[in-house]
Coordinates of C-alpha atoms in Angstrom, one line a residue:
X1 CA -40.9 84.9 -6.0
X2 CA -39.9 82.9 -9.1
X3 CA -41.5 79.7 -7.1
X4 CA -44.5 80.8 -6.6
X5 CA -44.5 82.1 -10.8
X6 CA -44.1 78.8 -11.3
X7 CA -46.8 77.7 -8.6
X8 CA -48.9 79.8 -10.7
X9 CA -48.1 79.0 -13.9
X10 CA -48.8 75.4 -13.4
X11 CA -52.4 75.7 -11.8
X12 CA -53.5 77.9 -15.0
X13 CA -52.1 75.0 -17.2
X14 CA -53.6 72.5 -15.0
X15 CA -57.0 73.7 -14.6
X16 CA -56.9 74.3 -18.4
X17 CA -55.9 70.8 -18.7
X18 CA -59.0 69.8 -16.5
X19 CA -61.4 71.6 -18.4
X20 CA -60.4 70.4 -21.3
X21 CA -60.6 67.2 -21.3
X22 CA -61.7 65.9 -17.6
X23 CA -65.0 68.2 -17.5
X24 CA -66.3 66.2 -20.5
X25 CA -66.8 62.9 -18.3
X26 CA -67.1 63.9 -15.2
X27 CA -70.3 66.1 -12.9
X28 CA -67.6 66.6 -10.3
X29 CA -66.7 70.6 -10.1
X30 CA -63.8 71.0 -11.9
X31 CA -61.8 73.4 -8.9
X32 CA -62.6 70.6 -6.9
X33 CA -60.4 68.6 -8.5
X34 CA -58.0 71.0 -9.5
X35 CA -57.7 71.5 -6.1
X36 CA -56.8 68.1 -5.2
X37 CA -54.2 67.7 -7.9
X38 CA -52.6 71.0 -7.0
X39 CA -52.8 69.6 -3.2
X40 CA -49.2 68.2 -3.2
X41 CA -47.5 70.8 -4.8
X42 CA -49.6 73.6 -2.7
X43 CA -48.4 71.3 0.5
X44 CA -44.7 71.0 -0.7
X45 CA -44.6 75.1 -1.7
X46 CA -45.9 75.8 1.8
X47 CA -42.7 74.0 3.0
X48 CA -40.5 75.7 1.4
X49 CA -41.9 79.2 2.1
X50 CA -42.3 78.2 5.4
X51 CA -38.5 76.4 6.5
X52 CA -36.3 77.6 3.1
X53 CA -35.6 75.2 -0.1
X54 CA -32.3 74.0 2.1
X55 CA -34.5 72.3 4.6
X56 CA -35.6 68.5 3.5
X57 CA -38.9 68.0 4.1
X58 CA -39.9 65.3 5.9
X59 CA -40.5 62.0 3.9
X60 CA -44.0 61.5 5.2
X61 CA -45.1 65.2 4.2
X62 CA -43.3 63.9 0.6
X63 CA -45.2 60.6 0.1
X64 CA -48.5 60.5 2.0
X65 CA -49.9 63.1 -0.3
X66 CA -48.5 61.8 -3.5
X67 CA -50.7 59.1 -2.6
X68 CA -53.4 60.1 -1.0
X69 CA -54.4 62.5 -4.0
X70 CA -54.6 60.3 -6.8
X71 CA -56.7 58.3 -4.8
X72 CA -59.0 61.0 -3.6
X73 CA -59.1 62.2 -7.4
X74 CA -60.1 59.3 -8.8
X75 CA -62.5 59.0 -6.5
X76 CA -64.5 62.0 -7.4
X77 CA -64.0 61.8 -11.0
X78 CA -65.8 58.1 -10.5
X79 CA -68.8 59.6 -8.0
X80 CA -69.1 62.3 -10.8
X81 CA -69.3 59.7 -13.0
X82 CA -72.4 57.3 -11.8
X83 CA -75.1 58.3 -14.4
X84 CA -72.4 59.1 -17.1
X85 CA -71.9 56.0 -19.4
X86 CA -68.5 55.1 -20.8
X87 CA -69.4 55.7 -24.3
X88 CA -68.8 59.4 -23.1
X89 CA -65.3 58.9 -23.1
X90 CA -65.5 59.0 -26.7
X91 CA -65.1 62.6 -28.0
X92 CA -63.9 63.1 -31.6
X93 CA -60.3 64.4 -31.0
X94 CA -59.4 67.9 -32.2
X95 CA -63.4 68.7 -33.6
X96 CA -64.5 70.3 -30.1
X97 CA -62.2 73.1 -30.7
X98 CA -64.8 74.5 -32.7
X99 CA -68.1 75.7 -31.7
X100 CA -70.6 74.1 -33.6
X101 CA -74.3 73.6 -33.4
X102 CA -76.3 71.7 -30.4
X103 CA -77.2 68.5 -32.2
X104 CA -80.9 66.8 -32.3
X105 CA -81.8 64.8 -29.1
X106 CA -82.0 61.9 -31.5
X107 CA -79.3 61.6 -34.1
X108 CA -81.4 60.1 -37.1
X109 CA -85.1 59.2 -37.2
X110 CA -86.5 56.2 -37.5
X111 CA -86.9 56.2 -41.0
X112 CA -82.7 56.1 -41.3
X113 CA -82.4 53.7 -38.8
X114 CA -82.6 50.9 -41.5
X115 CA -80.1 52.9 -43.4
X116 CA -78.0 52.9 -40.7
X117 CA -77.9 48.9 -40.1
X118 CA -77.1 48.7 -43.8
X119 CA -73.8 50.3 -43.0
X120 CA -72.7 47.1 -41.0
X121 CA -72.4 44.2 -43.2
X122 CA -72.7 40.8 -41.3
X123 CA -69.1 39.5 -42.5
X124 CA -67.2 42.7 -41.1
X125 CA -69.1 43.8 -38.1
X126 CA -72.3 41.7 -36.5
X127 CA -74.1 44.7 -35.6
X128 CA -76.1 43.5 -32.2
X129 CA -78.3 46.6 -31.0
X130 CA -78.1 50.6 -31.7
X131 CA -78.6 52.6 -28.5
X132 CA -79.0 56.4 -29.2
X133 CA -77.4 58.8 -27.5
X134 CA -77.9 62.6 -27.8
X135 CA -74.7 63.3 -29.2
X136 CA -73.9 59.5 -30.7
X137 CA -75.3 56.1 -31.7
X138 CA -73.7 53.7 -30.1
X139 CA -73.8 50.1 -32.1
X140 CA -72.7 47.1 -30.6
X141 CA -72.3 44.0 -32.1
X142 CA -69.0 41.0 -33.0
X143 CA -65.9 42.5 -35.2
X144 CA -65.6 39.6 -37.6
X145 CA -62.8 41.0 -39.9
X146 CA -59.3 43.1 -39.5
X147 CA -60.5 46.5 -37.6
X148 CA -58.5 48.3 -40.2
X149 CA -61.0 47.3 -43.0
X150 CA -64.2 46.7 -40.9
X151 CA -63.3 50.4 -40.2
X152 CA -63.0 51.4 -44.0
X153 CA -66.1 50.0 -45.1
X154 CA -68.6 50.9 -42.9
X155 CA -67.3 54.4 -42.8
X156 CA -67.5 54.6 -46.5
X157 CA -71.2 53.2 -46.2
X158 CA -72.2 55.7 -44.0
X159 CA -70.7 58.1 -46.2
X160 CA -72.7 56.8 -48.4
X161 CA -75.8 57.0 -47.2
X162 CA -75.7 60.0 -45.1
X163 CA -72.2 62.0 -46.9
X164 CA -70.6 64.0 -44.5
X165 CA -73.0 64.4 -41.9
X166 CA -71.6 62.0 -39.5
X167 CA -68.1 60.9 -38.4
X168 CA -67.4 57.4 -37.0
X169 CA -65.5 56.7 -34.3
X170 CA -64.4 52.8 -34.3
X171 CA -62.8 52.3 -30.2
X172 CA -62.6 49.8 -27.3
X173 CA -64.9 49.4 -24.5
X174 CA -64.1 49.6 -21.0
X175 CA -64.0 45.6 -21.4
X176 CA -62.1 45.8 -24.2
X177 CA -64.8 44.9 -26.9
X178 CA -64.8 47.5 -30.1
X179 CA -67.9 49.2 -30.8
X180 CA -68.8 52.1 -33.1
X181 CA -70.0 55.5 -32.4
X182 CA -71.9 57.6 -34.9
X183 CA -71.5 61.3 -34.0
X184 CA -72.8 64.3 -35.4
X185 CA -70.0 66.1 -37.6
X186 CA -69.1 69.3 -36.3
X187 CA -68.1 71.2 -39.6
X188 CA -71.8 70.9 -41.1
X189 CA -74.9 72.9 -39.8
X190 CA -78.1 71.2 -39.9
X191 CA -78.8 70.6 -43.0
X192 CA -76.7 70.3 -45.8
X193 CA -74.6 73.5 -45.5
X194 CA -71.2 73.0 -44.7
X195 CA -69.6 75.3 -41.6
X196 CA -67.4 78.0 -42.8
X197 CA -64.2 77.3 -41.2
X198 CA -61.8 80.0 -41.0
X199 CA -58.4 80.2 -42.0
X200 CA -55.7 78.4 -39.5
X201 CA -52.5 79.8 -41.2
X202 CA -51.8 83.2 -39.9
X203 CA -48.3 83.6 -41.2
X204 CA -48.2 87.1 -39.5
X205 CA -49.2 86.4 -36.2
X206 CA -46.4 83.2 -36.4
X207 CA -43.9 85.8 -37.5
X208 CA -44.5 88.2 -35.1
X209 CA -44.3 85.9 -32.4
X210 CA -41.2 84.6 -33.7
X211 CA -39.7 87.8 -33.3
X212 CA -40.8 89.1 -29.9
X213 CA -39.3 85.3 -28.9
X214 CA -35.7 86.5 -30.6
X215 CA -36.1 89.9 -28.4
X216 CA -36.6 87.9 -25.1
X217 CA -34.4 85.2 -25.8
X218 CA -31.7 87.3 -26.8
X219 CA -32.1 89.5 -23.3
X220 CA -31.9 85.8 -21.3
X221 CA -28.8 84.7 -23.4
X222 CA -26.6 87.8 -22.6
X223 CA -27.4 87.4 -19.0
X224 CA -26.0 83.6 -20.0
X225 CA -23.4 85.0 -21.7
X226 CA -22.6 87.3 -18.8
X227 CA -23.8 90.6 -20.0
X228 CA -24.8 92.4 -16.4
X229 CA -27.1 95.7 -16.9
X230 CA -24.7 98.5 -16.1
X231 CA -22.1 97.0 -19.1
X232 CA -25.6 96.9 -21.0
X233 CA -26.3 100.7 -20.6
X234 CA -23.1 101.7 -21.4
X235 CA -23.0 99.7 -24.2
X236 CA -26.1 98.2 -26.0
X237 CA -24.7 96.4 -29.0
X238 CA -23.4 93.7 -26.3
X239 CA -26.9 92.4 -26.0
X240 CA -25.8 91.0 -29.3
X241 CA -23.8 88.2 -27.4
X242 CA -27.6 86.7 -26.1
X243 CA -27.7 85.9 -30.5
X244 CA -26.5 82.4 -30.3
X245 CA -28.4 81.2 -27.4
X246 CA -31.2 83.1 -29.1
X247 CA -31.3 81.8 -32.5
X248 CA -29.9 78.0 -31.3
X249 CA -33.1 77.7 -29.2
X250 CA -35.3 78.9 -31.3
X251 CA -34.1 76.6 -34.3
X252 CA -34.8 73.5 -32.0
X253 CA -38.2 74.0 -30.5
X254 CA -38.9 75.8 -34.6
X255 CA -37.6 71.7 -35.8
X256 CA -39.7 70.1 -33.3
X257 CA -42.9 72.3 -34.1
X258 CA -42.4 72.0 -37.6
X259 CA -42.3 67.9 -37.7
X260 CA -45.4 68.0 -36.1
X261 CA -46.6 70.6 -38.7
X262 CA -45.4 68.6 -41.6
X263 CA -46.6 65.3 -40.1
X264 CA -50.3 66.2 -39.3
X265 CA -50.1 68.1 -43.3
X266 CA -48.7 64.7 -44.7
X267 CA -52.1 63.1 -42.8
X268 CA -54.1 66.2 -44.5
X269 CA -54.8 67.0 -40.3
X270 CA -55.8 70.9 -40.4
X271 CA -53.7 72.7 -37.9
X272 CA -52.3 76.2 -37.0
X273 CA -48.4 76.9 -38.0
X274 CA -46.3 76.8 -35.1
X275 CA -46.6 79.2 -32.6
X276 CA -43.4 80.4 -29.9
X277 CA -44.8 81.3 -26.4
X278 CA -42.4 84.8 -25.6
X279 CA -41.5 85.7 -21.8
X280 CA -39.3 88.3 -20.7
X281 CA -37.3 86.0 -17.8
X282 CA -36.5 82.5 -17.4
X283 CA -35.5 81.1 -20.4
X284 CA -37.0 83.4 -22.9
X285 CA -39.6 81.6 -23.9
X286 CA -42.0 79.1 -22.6
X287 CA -41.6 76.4 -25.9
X288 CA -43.7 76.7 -29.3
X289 CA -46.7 74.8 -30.0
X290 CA -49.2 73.7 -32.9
X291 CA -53.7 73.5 -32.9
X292 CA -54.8 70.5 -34.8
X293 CA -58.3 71.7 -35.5
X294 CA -59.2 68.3 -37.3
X295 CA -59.8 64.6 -35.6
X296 CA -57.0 62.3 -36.1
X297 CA -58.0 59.3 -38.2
X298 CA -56.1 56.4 -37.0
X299 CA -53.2 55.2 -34.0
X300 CA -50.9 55.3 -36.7
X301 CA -51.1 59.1 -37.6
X302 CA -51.4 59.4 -33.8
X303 CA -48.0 57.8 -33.7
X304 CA -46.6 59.6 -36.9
X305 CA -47.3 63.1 -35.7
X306 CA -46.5 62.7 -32.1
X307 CA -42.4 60.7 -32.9
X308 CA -41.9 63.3 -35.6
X309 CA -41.6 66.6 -33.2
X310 CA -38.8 65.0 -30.7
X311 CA -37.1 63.0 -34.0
X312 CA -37.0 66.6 -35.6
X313 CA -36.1 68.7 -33.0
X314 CA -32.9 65.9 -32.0
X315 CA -32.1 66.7 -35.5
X316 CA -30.8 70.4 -34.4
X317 CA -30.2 69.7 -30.8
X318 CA -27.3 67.3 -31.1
X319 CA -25.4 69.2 -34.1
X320 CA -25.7 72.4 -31.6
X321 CA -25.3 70.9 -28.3
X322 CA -22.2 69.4 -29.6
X323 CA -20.7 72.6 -31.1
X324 CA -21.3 74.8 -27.7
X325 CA -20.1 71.8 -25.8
X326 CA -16.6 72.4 -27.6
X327 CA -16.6 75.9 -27.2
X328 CA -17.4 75.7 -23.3
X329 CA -14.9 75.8 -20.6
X330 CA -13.7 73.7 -17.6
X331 CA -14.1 75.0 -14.2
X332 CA -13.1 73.4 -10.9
X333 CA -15.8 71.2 -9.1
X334 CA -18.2 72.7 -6.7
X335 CA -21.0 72.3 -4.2
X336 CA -23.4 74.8 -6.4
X337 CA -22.0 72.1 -9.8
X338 CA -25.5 70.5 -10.1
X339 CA -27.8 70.1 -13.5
X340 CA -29.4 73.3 -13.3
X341 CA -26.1 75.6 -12.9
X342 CA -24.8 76.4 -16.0
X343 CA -21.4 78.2 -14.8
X344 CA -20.8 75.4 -12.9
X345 CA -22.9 72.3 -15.1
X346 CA -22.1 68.7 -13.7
X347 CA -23.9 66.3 -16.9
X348 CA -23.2 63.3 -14.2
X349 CA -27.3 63.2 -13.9
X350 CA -27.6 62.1 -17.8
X351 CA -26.2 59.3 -19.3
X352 CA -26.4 61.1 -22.7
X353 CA -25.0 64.2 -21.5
X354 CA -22.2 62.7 -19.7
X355 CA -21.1 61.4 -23.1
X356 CA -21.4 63.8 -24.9
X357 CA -19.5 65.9 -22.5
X358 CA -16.8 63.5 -22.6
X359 CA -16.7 63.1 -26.1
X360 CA -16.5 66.8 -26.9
X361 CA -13.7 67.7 -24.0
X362 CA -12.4 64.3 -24.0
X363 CA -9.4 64.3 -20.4
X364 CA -10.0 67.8 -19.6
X365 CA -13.2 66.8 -17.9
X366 CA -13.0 64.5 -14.6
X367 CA -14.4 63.8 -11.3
X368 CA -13.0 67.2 -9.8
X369 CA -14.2 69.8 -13.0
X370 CA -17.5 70.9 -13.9
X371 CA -18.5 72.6 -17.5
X372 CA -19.1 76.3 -17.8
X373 CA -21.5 75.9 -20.7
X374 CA -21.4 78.0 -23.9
X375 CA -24.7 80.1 -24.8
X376 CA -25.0 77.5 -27.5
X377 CA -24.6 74.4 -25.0
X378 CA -26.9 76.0 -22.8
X379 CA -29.9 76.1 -25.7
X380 CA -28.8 72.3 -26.9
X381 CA -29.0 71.2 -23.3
X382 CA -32.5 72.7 -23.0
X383 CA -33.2 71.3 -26.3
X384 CA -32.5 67.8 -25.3
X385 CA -34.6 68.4 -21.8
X386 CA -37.2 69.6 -24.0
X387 CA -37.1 66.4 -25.8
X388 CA -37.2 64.2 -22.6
X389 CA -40.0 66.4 -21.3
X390 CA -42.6 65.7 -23.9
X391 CA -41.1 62.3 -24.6
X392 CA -42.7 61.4 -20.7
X393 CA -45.4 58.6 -21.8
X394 CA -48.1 60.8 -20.1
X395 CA -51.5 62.4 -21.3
X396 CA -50.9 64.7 -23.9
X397 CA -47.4 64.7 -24.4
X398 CA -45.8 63.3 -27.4
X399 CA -44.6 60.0 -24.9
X400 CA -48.7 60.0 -24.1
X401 CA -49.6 59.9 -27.9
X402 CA -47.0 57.3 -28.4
X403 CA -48.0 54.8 -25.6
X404 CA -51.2 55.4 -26.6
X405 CA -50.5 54.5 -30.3
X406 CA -48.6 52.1 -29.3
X407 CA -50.7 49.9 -26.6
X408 CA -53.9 51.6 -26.6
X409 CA -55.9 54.1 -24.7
X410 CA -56.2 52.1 -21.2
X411 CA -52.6 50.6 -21.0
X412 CA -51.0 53.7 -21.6
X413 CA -53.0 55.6 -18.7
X414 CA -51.6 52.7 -16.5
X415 CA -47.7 53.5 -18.1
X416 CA -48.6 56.7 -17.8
X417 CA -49.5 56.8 -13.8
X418 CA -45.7 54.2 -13.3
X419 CA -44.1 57.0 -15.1
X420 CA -45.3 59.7 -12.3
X421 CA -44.3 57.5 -9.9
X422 CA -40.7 56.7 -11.3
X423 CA -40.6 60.7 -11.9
X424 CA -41.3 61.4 -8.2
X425 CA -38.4 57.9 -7.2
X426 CA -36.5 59.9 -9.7
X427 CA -36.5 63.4 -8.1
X428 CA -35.5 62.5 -5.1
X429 CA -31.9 61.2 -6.3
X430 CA -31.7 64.5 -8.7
X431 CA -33.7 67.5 -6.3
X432 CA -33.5 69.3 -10.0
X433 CA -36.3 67.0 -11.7
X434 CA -39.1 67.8 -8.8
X435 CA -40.7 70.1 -10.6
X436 CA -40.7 68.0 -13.7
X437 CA -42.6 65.6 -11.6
X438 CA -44.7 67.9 -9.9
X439 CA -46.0 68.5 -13.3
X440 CA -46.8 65.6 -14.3
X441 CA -48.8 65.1 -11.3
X442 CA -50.7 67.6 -12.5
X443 CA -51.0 66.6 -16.0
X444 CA -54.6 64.4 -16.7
X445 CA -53.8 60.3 -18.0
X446 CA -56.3 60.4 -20.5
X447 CA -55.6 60.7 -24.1
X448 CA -58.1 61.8 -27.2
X449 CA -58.6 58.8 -28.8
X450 CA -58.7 58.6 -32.9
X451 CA -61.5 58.1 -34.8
X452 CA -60.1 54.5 -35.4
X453 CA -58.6 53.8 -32.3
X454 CA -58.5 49.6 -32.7
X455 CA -56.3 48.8 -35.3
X456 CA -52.8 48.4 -34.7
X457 CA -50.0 49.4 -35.3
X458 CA -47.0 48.2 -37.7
X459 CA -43.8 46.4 -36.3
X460 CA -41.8 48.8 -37.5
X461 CA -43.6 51.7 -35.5
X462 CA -44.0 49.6 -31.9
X463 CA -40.3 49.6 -32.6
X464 CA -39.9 52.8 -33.4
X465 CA -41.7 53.8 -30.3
X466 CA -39.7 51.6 -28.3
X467 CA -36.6 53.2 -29.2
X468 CA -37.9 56.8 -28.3
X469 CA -38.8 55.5 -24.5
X470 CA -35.3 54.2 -24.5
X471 CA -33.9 57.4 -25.7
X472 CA -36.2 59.1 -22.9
X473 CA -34.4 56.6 -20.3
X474 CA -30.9 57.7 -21.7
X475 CA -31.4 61.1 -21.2
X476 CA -33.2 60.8 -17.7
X477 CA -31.2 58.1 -16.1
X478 CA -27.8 59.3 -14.1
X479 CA -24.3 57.8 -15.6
X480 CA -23.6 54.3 -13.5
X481 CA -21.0 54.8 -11.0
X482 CA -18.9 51.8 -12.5
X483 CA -19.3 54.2 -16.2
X484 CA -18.2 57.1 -14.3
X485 CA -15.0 55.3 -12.8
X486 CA -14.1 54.2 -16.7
X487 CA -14.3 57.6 -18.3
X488 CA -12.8 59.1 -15.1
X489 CA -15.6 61.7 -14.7

């Protein structure tokens, strides 16, 4: 019953995903490609249904649609595509959030045309033709100077001549030329009158959800703890014990939220506070998340705001996952030991968990004992999955927004489909990461772009980013057998 929760779970996120983003450049019917994607994991949830999770499916029934359906769906989304040109590709990230009026057929008249060419100086940008679009001008023409400033001053000419009624969008081609879009800004009517945008922070709403997420949290950490119902009715201040899983798991996804928060406010990005996603089983809660209601300028705020949620949220993990780690116990060795038993945790699967384990119980842990985690080890382990999880350079995640950032828009859909495949490689040494891989199946490559998504970034950043998808490797990657043998674990 909880599988098929989770089945269903991930087709609501996935066809949200679709619509989102896919249904934007694309005529093909969205359940038609939601069907698709969901096709492998629908296939491999019949299996189990059908023979019993023991049972090892066939390899063929494993691999033939994990490649067959990526195929298929690209496929469609390219027949959908045939009278859609690529300049469609290039919505302003964040601004379709909010409804806004249908723009004219025709952007500008002819009259500001002339005004329009003005805004491309000959020394920064060669401006070759205009086409117009209903929704965008599209000019074309030679980038003669640094995208950074060729960016600068031609937005600040067309602020000039037309203030806020426009935003421009400065990206690569599909052949990797830059061009410029002018689009219609979606906080201004027509006219002059600026849209009345209502108020993202709802402290109230934040809060409330904060505390309905200690409630459920709390309930899942006794049951960690080993609160069973009948000591529960007898005695209800017990729940009490589910506290420190509560409130340790809630600090780390609150510091990961909150770097985003405080990153996208540094960039002056509008966005909601964080919100936590309550559910009465499972782990309590489904994660936190943050609305950035605003398009994000450049790759390097795409890069700031996406590093500073896992580099936050690492900042509580460790400190807590070390703590519980000292205050868990050793148990013998078993066949149920695995990385998703946490009576009987085996951190062999991580490279960073298996030292930390070892650090924190130094001898007592070897190749014949597991780790009966603490409450508070529990919620720092989840904390540094969580951290893993949306440090996977695909789509939307963090790891998307930093590949993205990092090598642009087209080369980090290509990292992103190697990282599904690695996943799926992955799973089948570790059975525990196959949902994690089934999800990202699901989850869509592309990425919103920024409005200047050319210029690049920093040294320091690339490096930066590098490090965070070695730190995703550490965590993913089992300990080496010849490590293992050394620490005697």
């Amino acid at each position: 019953m909880f599988f098929l929760l989770w089945l269903f779970v991930l087709g609501l996120i996935s066809y949200y995903l679709l619509q989102s983003s896919i249904s934007r450049i694309t005529r093909t019917p969205i359940w038609l490609l939601w069907l698709v994607m969901m096709a492998p994991a629908l296939i491999w949830s019949g299996w189990v249904l059908a023979n019993g999770a023991k049972k090892t499916a066939p390899p063929e029934l494993v691999i033939i649609p994990f490649l067959v359906c990526p195929v298929l769906y690209w496929f469609l989304v390219q027949l959908g595509r045939q009278e859609i040109t690529p300049e469609t590709q290039t919505p302003v990230a964040g601004a379709a959030t909010e409804e806004a009026p249908k723009p004219p057929l025709r952007p500008i008249d002819a009259a500001e045309e002339a005004s329009l060419r003005d805004c491309f100086p000959w020394s920064i940008f060669s401006l070759r033709d205009l086409e117009f679009r209903p929704q965008a001008v599209i000019c074309r023409g030679q980038l003669r100077a640094n995208p950074e400033a060729a960016y600068q001053a031609v937005r600040e000419n067309v602020e000039q001549h037309f203030g806020d009624r426009f935003l421009v969008i400065f990206q690569n081609s599909l052949s990797g030329k830059p061009f410029f879009a002018i689009v219609p800004n979606p906080s201004r009517q027509s006219g002059e009158t600026p849209v009345k945008t209502e108020s993202l922070t709802r402290p109230f709403f934040a809060l409330a959800l904060v505390l309905i997420t200690v409630f459920t949290t709390t309930i899942v950490g006794s049951q960690i703890a080993g609160v069973t119902e009948k000591t529960l009715q007898s005695n209800p201040y017990i729940l009490l014990q589910g506290l420190p899983y509560s409130l340790a798991l809630i600090a780390i996804l609150g510091f990961h939220e909150s770097g985003h928060y405080l990153a996208a406010k540094f960039y002056k990005i509008r966005t909601t506070l964080p919100y936590f996603i309550p559910i009465p089983f499972f782990l309590g809660t489904f994660g936190a998340f943050i609305q950035i209601r605003s398009p994000i300028p450049n790759r390097r705020a795409l890069f700031d705001i996406s590093i500073a949620g896992p580099l936050a949220g690492l900042v509580a993990t460790v400190p807590l996952l070390i703590w519980g780690l000292a205050r868990s116990t050793i148990v013998p060795l078993s066949e149920k030991s695995g990385m998703l038993n946490f009576d009987s945790f085996s951190p062999k699967f991580s490279l960073v968990m298996t030292l930390l384990s070892k650090l924190t119980l130094g001898g007592a842990l070897n190749a014949e004992t597991a780790i009966n985690l603490h409450p508070v080890a529990v919620a720092g382990y989840l904390g540094l999955i969580v951290t893993a999880f949306n440090l996977m350079p695909v789509g939307q995640f963090d790891g998307g927004h930093i590949v993205h950032a990092m090598f642009g828009q087209r080369a980090s859909m290509a990292i992103g489909q190697f990282a599904r495949v690695c996943m799926l490689l992955l799973a089948f040494l570790e059975q525990g990461l196959l949902l994690w891989a089934i999800i990202l199946f699901l989850t869509p490559l592309n990425d919103e772009p920024a409005l200047n998504d050319v210029s690049e970034l920093d040294n320091g950043r690339d490096f930066l980013g590098l490090l965070a998808i070695g730190l995703l490797l550490l965590i993913l990657l089992p300990a080496p057998k010849i490590l293992l043998q050394w620490l005697n674990t």
